[in-house]
Amino acid sequence: SVNVTEETTVGKALHELMDRIKAAVEFVTKSAGEGTSLYEVEQGVLGQVLGIGHKLLETAIQLQGNGDLGATCTTSDNRVLRRSQELHTRELRTIFGQHEISQYVYREYENRKIELRPIDARLGLSPRVCSQLLEEFTQMFCVENAFGQAARNFQTVFRQSISVDTLEAVSRKMGDMAKEYSDQLPVPPREAEGEILVTTLDGKGVP
């Protein structure tokens, strides 16, 4: 069942989303009446859609609650973790923009390493600021372009700036994950192996 807090959160979200949708329809109607070019209309609609997406994700995060599992919780190896006295806030960046998640965290003792962030665990979030989809999309921009150009292209599409340092960090992390995945693959039988293909990283033919 939906509690009062959830009803309030959903109700507020619906009200704001309806206002945004109304504004989008009014923009399209006005554009048609003024003979605005399709290019400008597309740009405006994209901005509206990104704004709606941001509000929907904000609502999804708010509906997770504050991560309170009680004063203590027990791990799978029977260790008791204690709830923090205050909410901890972490940043989250998605393809729709910046978000914050405030939640209680759990550890054995105060000032020890945090072992459980309930909302992070429920949403499958990594400790990194960028969401998995954002990381995936940024790498699509980086495949064929230098990091600086990729950052400019990303900003053009998603209307938010991203630093070269962030793109480089995401790229390194994705590379580490690829290595971990490759290391887990079984070694093929010798007779099933194909011919060796040698290539260079820069594609310039220089070994």
PDB file of C-alpha atoms in Angstrom:
ATOM      1  CA  SER A   1       0.000   0.000   0.000  1.00  0.00           C
ATOM      2  CA  VAL A   2       1.072   3.634  -0.556  1.00  0.00           C
ATOM      3  CA  ASN A   3       1.642   5.652   2.614  1.00  0.00           C
ATOM      4  CA  VAL A   4       0.867   9.339   3.115  1.00  0.00           C
ATOM      5  CA  THR A   5       4.431  10.450   2.349  1.00  0.00           C
ATOM      6  CA  GLU A   6       4.413   8.564  -0.948  1.00  0.00           C
ATOM      7  CA  GLU A   7       1.020  10.004  -1.852  1.00  0.00           C
ATOM      8  CA  THR A   8       2.299  13.528  -1.161  1.00  0.00           C
ATOM      9  CA  THR A   9       5.482  12.963  -3.181  1.00  0.00           C
ATOM     10  CA  VAL A  10       3.612  11.481  -6.130  1.00  0.00           C
ATOM     11  CA  GLY A  11       0.936  14.179  -5.953  1.00  0.00           C
ATOM     12  CA  LYS A  12       3.490  16.998  -6.040  1.00  0.00           C
ATOM     13  CA  ALA A  13       5.352  15.302  -8.885  1.00  0.00           C
ATOM     14  CA  LEU A  14       2.187  14.911 -10.941  1.00  0.00           C
ATOM     15  CA  HIS A  15       1.292  18.560 -10.400  1.00  0.00           C
ATOM     16  CA  GLU A  16       4.723  19.772 -11.502  1.00  0.00           C
ATOM     17  CA  LEU A  17       4.860  17.349 -14.447  1.00  0.00           C
ATOM     18  CA  MET A  18       1.455  18.512 -15.659  1.00  0.00           C
ATOM     19  CA  ASP A  19       2.698  22.103 -15.502  1.00  0.00           C
ATOM     20  CA  ARG A  20       5.784  21.141 -17.510  1.00  0.00           C
ATOM     21  CA  ILE A  21       3.746  19.239 -20.100  1.00  0.00           C
ATOM     22  CA  LYS A  22       1.343  22.166 -20.393  1.00  0.00           C
ATOM     23  CA  ALA A  23       4.283  24.522 -20.921  1.00  0.00           C
ATOM     24  CA  ALA A  24       5.677  22.190 -23.594  1.00  0.00           C
ATOM     25  CA  VAL A  25       2.345  22.088 -25.442  1.00  0.00           C
ATOM     26  CA  GLU A  26       2.051  25.866 -25.216  1.00  0.00           C
ATOM     27  CA  PHE A  27       5.565  26.203 -26.622  1.00  0.00           C
ATOM     28  CA  VAL A  28       4.744  23.949 -29.581  1.00  0.00           C
ATOM     29  CA  THR A  29       1.454  25.761 -30.213  1.00  0.00           C
ATOM     30  CA  LYS A  30       3.119  29.167 -30.102  1.00  0.00           C
ATOM     31  CA  SER A  31       5.930  27.967 -32.360  1.00  0.00           C
ATOM     32  CA  ALA A  32       3.419  26.728 -34.949  1.00  0.00           C
ATOM     33  CA  GLY A  33       1.572  30.034 -34.890  1.00  0.00           C
ATOM     34  CA  GLU A  34       4.765  32.067 -35.298  1.00  0.00           C
ATOM     35  CA  GLY A  35       6.215  29.858 -38.018  1.00  0.00           C
ATOM     36  CA  THR A  36       9.241  28.901 -35.945  1.00  0.00           C
ATOM     37  CA  SER A  37      11.734  26.666 -37.742  1.00  0.00           C
ATOM     38  CA  LEU A  38      11.652  22.965 -36.948  1.00  0.00           C
ATOM     39  CA  TYR A  39      15.256  23.183 -35.782  1.00  0.00           C
ATOM     40  CA  GLU A  40      14.315  25.653 -33.048  1.00  0.00           C
ATOM     41  CA  VAL A  41      11.228  23.639 -32.133  1.00  0.00           C
ATOM     42  CA  GLU A  42      13.288  20.475 -31.774  1.00  0.00           C
ATOM     43  CA  GLN A  43      15.784  22.292 -29.565  1.00  0.00           C
ATOM     44  CA  GLY A  44      13.024  23.620 -27.353  1.00  0.00           C
ATOM     45  CA  VAL A  45      11.204  20.282 -27.097  1.00  0.00           C
ATOM     46  CA  LEU A  46      14.447  18.505 -26.210  1.00  0.00           C
ATOM     47  CA  GLY A  47      14.995  20.921 -23.341  1.00  0.00           C
ATOM     48  CA  GLN A  48      11.443  20.303 -22.117  1.00  0.00           C
ATOM     49  CA  VAL A  49      11.882  16.527 -22.301  1.00  0.00           C
ATOM     50  CA  LEU A  50      15.148  16.667 -20.347  1.00  0.00           C
ATOM     51  CA  GLY A  51      13.421  18.751 -17.670  1.00  0.00           C
ATOM     52  CA  ILE A  52      10.582  16.238 -17.397  1.00  0.00           C
ATOM     53  CA  GLY A  53      13.090  13.394 -17.159  1.00  0.00           C
ATOM     54  CA  HIS A  54      14.935  15.154 -14.345  1.00  0.00           C
ATOM     55  CA  LYS A  55      11.708  15.585 -12.363  1.00  0.00           C
ATOM     56  CA  LEU A  56      10.765  11.929 -12.862  1.00  0.00           C
ATOM     57  CA  LEU A  57      14.158  10.764 -11.602  1.00  0.00           C
ATOM     58  CA  GLU A  58      13.948  13.142  -8.641  1.00  0.00           C
ATOM     59  CA  THR A  59      10.590  11.579  -7.773  1.00  0.00           C
ATOM     60  CA  ALA A  60      11.997   8.059  -8.092  1.00  0.00           C
ATOM     61  CA  ILE A  61      14.788   8.991  -5.670  1.00  0.00           C
ATOM     62  CA  GLN A  62      12.417  10.637  -3.174  1.00  0.00           C
ATOM     63  CA  LEU A  63      10.197   7.541  -3.160  1.00  0.00           C
ATOM     64  CA  GLN A  64      13.131   5.484  -1.844  1.00  0.00           C
ATOM     65  CA  GLY A  65      12.723   7.095   1.572  1.00  0.00           C
ATOM     66  CA  ASN A  66      15.684   7.750   3.861  1.00  0.00           C
ATOM     67  CA  GLY A  67      17.203   4.273   4.050  1.00  0.00           C
ATOM     68  CA  ASP A  68      16.195   3.701   7.683  1.00  0.00           C
ATOM     69  CA  LEU A  69      16.325  -0.052   8.351  1.00  0.00           C
ATOM     70  CA  GLY A  70      16.102   0.336  12.111  1.00  0.00           C
ATOM     71  CA  ALA A  71      18.702   1.059  14.763  1.00  0.00           C
ATOM     72  CA  THR A  72      20.741  -1.971  13.678  1.00  0.00           C
ATOM     73  CA  CYS A  73      20.880  -4.513  10.884  1.00  0.00           C
ATOM     74  CA  THR A  74      22.674  -7.833  10.601  1.00  0.00           C
ATOM     75  CA  THR A  75      24.943  -8.777   7.709  1.00  0.00           C
ATOM     76  CA  SER A  76      25.037 -12.168   5.996  1.00  0.00           C
ATOM     77  CA  ASP A  77      28.022 -13.119   8.179  1.00  0.00           C
ATOM     78  CA  ASN A  78      26.104 -12.198  11.359  1.00  0.00           C
ATOM     79  CA  ARG A  79      27.842  -8.905  12.078  1.00  0.00           C
ATOM     80  CA  VAL A  80      25.724  -6.123  13.561  1.00  0.00           C
ATOM     81  CA  LEU A  81      25.828  -2.762  11.813  1.00  0.00           C
ATOM     82  CA  ARG A  82      24.594   0.383  13.496  1.00  0.00           C
ATOM     83  CA  ARG A  83      22.611   3.189  11.919  1.00  0.00           C
ATOM     84  CA  SER A  84      24.256   6.601  11.623  1.00  0.00           C
ATOM     85  CA  GLN A  85      22.955   9.364  13.857  1.00  0.00           C
ATOM     86  CA  GLU A  86      22.437  11.724  10.920  1.00  0.00           C
ATOM     87  CA  LEU A  87      21.531  11.464   7.263  1.00  0.00           C
ATOM     88  CA  HIS A  88      24.424  11.251   4.836  1.00  0.00           C
ATOM     89  CA  THR A  89      24.069  13.038   1.507  1.00  0.00           C
ATOM     90  CA  ARG A  90      25.760  11.904  -1.684  1.00  0.00           C
ATOM     91  CA  GLU A  91      25.733  13.407  -5.147  1.00  0.00           C
ATOM     92  CA  LEU A  92      24.400  11.527  -8.134  1.00  0.00           C
ATOM     93  CA  ARG A  93      24.706  12.658 -11.722  1.00  0.00           C
ATOM     94  CA  THR A  94      22.494  11.211 -14.446  1.00  0.00           C
ATOM     95  CA  ILE A  95      21.825  12.011 -18.090  1.00  0.00           C
ATOM     96  CA  PHE A  96      19.171  14.423 -16.804  1.00  0.00           C
ATOM     97  CA  GLY A  97      21.444  16.379 -14.460  1.00  0.00           C
ATOM     98  CA  GLN A  98      22.439  16.613 -10.799  1.00  0.00           C
ATOM     99  CA  HIS A  99      20.635  14.860  -7.952  1.00  0.00           C
ATOM    100  CA  GLU A 100      21.216  14.260  -4.241  1.00  0.00           C
ATOM    101  CA  ILE A 101      20.432  11.186  -2.156  1.00  0.00           C
ATOM    102  CA  SER A 102      20.086  11.626   1.609  1.00  0.00           C
ATOM    103  CA  GLN A 103      20.024   8.435   3.624  1.00  0.00           C
ATOM    104  CA  TYR A 104      21.028   6.773   6.856  1.00  0.00           C
ATOM    105  CA  VAL A 105      24.119   4.594   6.506  1.00  0.00           C
ATOM    106  CA  TYR A 106      25.277   1.581   8.490  1.00  0.00           C
ATOM    107  CA  ARG A 107      28.628   0.526   9.944  1.00  0.00           C
ATOM    108  CA  GLU A 108      29.915  -1.374  12.947  1.00  0.00           C
ATOM    109  CA  TYR A 109      30.943   1.697  14.925  1.00  0.00           C
ATOM    110  CA  GLU A 110      30.869   5.459  14.471  1.00  0.00           C
ATOM    111  CA  ASN A 111      33.804   6.800  12.442  1.00  0.00           C
ATOM    112  CA  ARG A 112      34.375   3.357  10.936  1.00  0.00           C
ATOM    113  CA  LYS A 113      34.072   2.609   7.228  1.00  0.00           C
ATOM    114  CA  ILE A 114      30.498   2.749   5.926  1.00  0.00           C
ATOM    115  CA  GLU A 115      29.454  -0.775   4.962  1.00  0.00           C
ATOM    116  CA  LEU A 116      25.868  -0.269   3.854  1.00  0.00           C
ATOM    117  CA  ARG A 117      24.068   2.526   2.063  1.00  0.00           C
ATOM    118  CA  PRO A 118      20.547   1.077   1.816  1.00  0.00           C
ATOM    119  CA  ILE A 119      19.277   3.265  -1.022  1.00  0.00           C
ATOM    120  CA  ASP A 120      22.456   2.794  -3.038  1.00  0.00           C
ATOM    121  CA  ALA A 121      22.125  -0.958  -2.601  1.00  0.00           C
ATOM    122  CA  ARG A 122      18.442  -0.957  -3.583  1.00  0.00           C
ATOM    123  CA  LEU A 123      19.085   1.122  -6.714  1.00  0.00           C
ATOM    124  CA  GLY A 124      22.231  -0.772  -7.687  1.00  0.00           C
ATOM    125  CA  LEU A 125      24.394   2.370  -7.516  1.00  0.00           C
ATOM    126  CA  SER A 126      28.167   2.320  -7.537  1.00  0.00           C
ATOM    127  CA  PRO A 127      30.171   4.604  -5.212  1.00  0.00           C
ATOM    128  CA  ARG A 128      30.936   6.806  -8.225  1.00  0.00           C
ATOM    129  CA  VAL A 129      29.031  10.055  -8.808  1.00  0.00           C
ATOM    130  CA  CYS A 130      27.944   9.237 -12.361  1.00  0.00           C
ATOM    131  CA  SER A 131      25.098   6.810 -12.971  1.00  0.00           C
ATOM    132  CA  GLN A 132      25.727   3.710 -15.062  1.00  0.00           C
ATOM    133  CA  LEU A 133      23.697   5.044 -17.998  1.00  0.00           C
ATOM    134  CA  LEU A 134      25.553   8.358 -17.907  1.00  0.00           C
ATOM    135  CA  GLU A 135      28.877   6.514 -17.947  1.00  0.00           C
ATOM    136  CA  GLU A 136      27.670   4.387 -20.863  1.00  0.00           C
ATOM    137  CA  PHE A 137      26.553   7.417 -22.853  1.00  0.00           C
ATOM    138  CA  THR A 138      29.739   9.409 -22.206  1.00  0.00           C
ATOM    139  CA  GLN A 139      31.830   6.574 -23.602  1.00  0.00           C
ATOM    140  CA  MET A 140      29.782   6.603 -26.802  1.00  0.00           C
ATOM    141  CA  PHE A 141      30.911  10.211 -27.261  1.00  0.00           C
ATOM    142  CA  CYS A 142      34.524   9.315 -26.460  1.00  0.00           C
ATOM    143  CA  VAL A 143      34.929   6.385 -28.855  1.00  0.00           C
ATOM    144  CA  GLU A 144      35.528   8.490 -31.962  1.00  0.00           C
ATOM    145  CA  ASN A 145      36.598  11.800 -30.404  1.00  0.00           C
ATOM    146  CA  ALA A 146      39.178  13.286 -28.072  1.00  0.00           C
ATOM    147  CA  PHE A 147      37.925  13.906 -24.536  1.00  0.00           C
ATOM    148  CA  GLY A 148      37.655  17.660 -25.054  1.00  0.00           C
ATOM    149  CA  GLN A 149      35.489  17.322 -28.144  1.00  0.00           C
ATOM    150  CA  ALA A 150      33.468  14.558 -26.491  1.00  0.00           C
ATOM    151  CA  ALA A 151      32.721  16.876 -23.554  1.00  0.00           C
ATOM    152  CA  ARG A 152      31.509  19.601 -25.937  1.00  0.00           C
ATOM    153  CA  ASN A 153      29.344  17.126 -27.873  1.00  0.00           C
ATOM    154  CA  PHE A 154      27.839  15.796 -24.653  1.00  0.00           C
ATOM    155  CA  GLN A 155      26.961  19.312 -23.507  1.00  0.00           C
ATOM    156  CA  THR A 156      25.292  20.054 -26.851  1.00  0.00           C
ATOM    157  CA  VAL A 157      23.003  17.036 -26.553  1.00  0.00           C
ATOM    158  CA  PHE A 158      22.271  16.845 -22.821  1.00  0.00           C
ATOM    159  CA  ARG A 159      22.516  20.552 -21.920  1.00  0.00           C
ATOM    160  CA  GLN A 160      24.945  19.941 -19.062  1.00  0.00           C
ATOM    161  CA  SER A 161      28.698  20.402 -18.898  1.00  0.00           C
ATOM    162  CA  ILE A 162      31.021  17.553 -18.087  1.00  0.00           C
ATOM    163  CA  SER A 163      34.745  17.889 -17.461  1.00  0.00           C
ATOM    164  CA  VAL A 164      37.520  16.159 -19.359  1.00  0.00           C
ATOM    165  CA  ASP A 165      38.765  14.795 -16.017  1.00  0.00           C
ATOM    166  CA  THR A 166      35.396  13.099 -15.463  1.00  0.00           C
ATOM    167  CA  LEU A 167      35.430  11.546 -18.937  1.00  0.00           C
ATOM    168  CA  GLU A 168      38.973  10.284 -18.405  1.00  0.00           C
ATOM    169  CA  ALA A 169      38.081   8.814 -15.007  1.00  0.00           C
ATOM    170  CA  VAL A 170      35.012   7.044 -16.420  1.00  0.00           C
ATOM    171  CA  SER A 171      37.073   5.713 -19.319  1.00  0.00           C
ATOM    172  CA  ARG A 172      39.711   4.299 -16.972  1.00  0.00           C
ATOM    173  CA  LYS A 173      37.056   2.656 -14.814  1.00  0.00           C
ATOM    174  CA  MET A 174      35.311   1.121 -17.806  1.00  0.00           C
ATOM    175  CA  GLY A 175      38.682  -0.195 -18.975  1.00  0.00           C
ATOM    176  CA  ASP A 176      39.270  -1.851 -15.597  1.00  0.00           C
ATOM    177  CA  MET A 177      35.831  -3.454 -15.793  1.00  0.00           C
ATOM    178  CA  ALA A 178      36.581  -4.769 -19.293  1.00  0.00           C
ATOM    179  CA  LYS A 179      39.772  -6.384 -18.024  1.00  0.00           C
ATOM    180  CA  GLU A 180      37.915  -7.996 -15.112  1.00  0.00           C
ATOM    181  CA  TYR A 181      35.333  -9.345 -17.561  1.00  0.00           C
ATOM    182  CA  SER A 182      38.005 -10.689 -19.922  1.00  0.00           C
ATOM    183  CA  ASP A 183      39.839 -12.387 -17.048  1.00  0.00           C
ATOM    184  CA  GLN A 184      36.647 -14.267 -16.128  1.00  0.00           C
ATOM    185  CA  LEU A 185      36.154 -15.723 -19.611  1.00  0.00           C
ATOM    186  CA  PRO A 186      37.162 -19.390 -20.041  1.00  0.00           C
ATOM    187  CA  VAL A 187      40.272 -20.109 -22.078  1.00  0.00           C
ATOM    188  CA  PRO A 188      39.223 -21.506 -25.471  1.00  0.00           C
ATOM    189  CA  PRO A 189      40.579 -24.889 -26.635  1.00  0.00           C
ATOM    190  CA  ARG A 190      43.756 -24.564 -28.674  1.00  0.00           C
ATOM    191  CA  GLU A 191      42.105 -26.026 -31.762  1.00  0.00           C
ATOM    192  CA  ALA A 192      39.316 -23.454 -31.553  1.00  0.00           C
ATOM    193  CA  GLU A 193      41.631 -20.452 -31.506  1.00  0.00           C
ATOM    194  CA  GLY A 194      41.738 -18.241 -34.571  1.00  0.00           C
ATOM    195  CA  GLU A 195      44.628 -16.504 -36.279  1.00  0.00           C
ATOM    196  CA  ILE A 196      46.437 -13.748 -34.422  1.00  0.00           C
ATOM    197  CA  LEU A 197      45.513 -10.208 -35.486  1.00  0.00           C
ATOM    198  CA  VAL A 198      48.028  -7.490 -34.627  1.00  0.00           C
ATOM    199  CA  THR A 199      46.913  -3.863 -34.587  1.00  0.00           C
ATOM    200  CA  THR A 200      48.028  -0.584 -33.035  1.00  0.00           C
ATOM    201  CA  LEU A 201      46.219   1.661 -30.585  1.00  0.00           C
ATOM    202  CA  ASP A 202      46.649   4.878 -32.544  1.00  0.00           C
ATOM    203  CA  GLY A 203      45.835   3.315 -35.906  1.00  0.00           C
ATOM    204  CA  LYS A 204      48.847   5.018 -37.525  1.00  0.00           C
ATOM    205  CA  GLY A 205      50.758   1.846 -38.276  1.00  0.00           C
ATOM    206  CA  VAL A 206      53.520   2.619 -35.790  1.00  0.00           C
ATOM    207  CA  PRO A 207      54.309  -0.451 -33.613  1.00  0.00           C
TER     208      PRO A 207
END
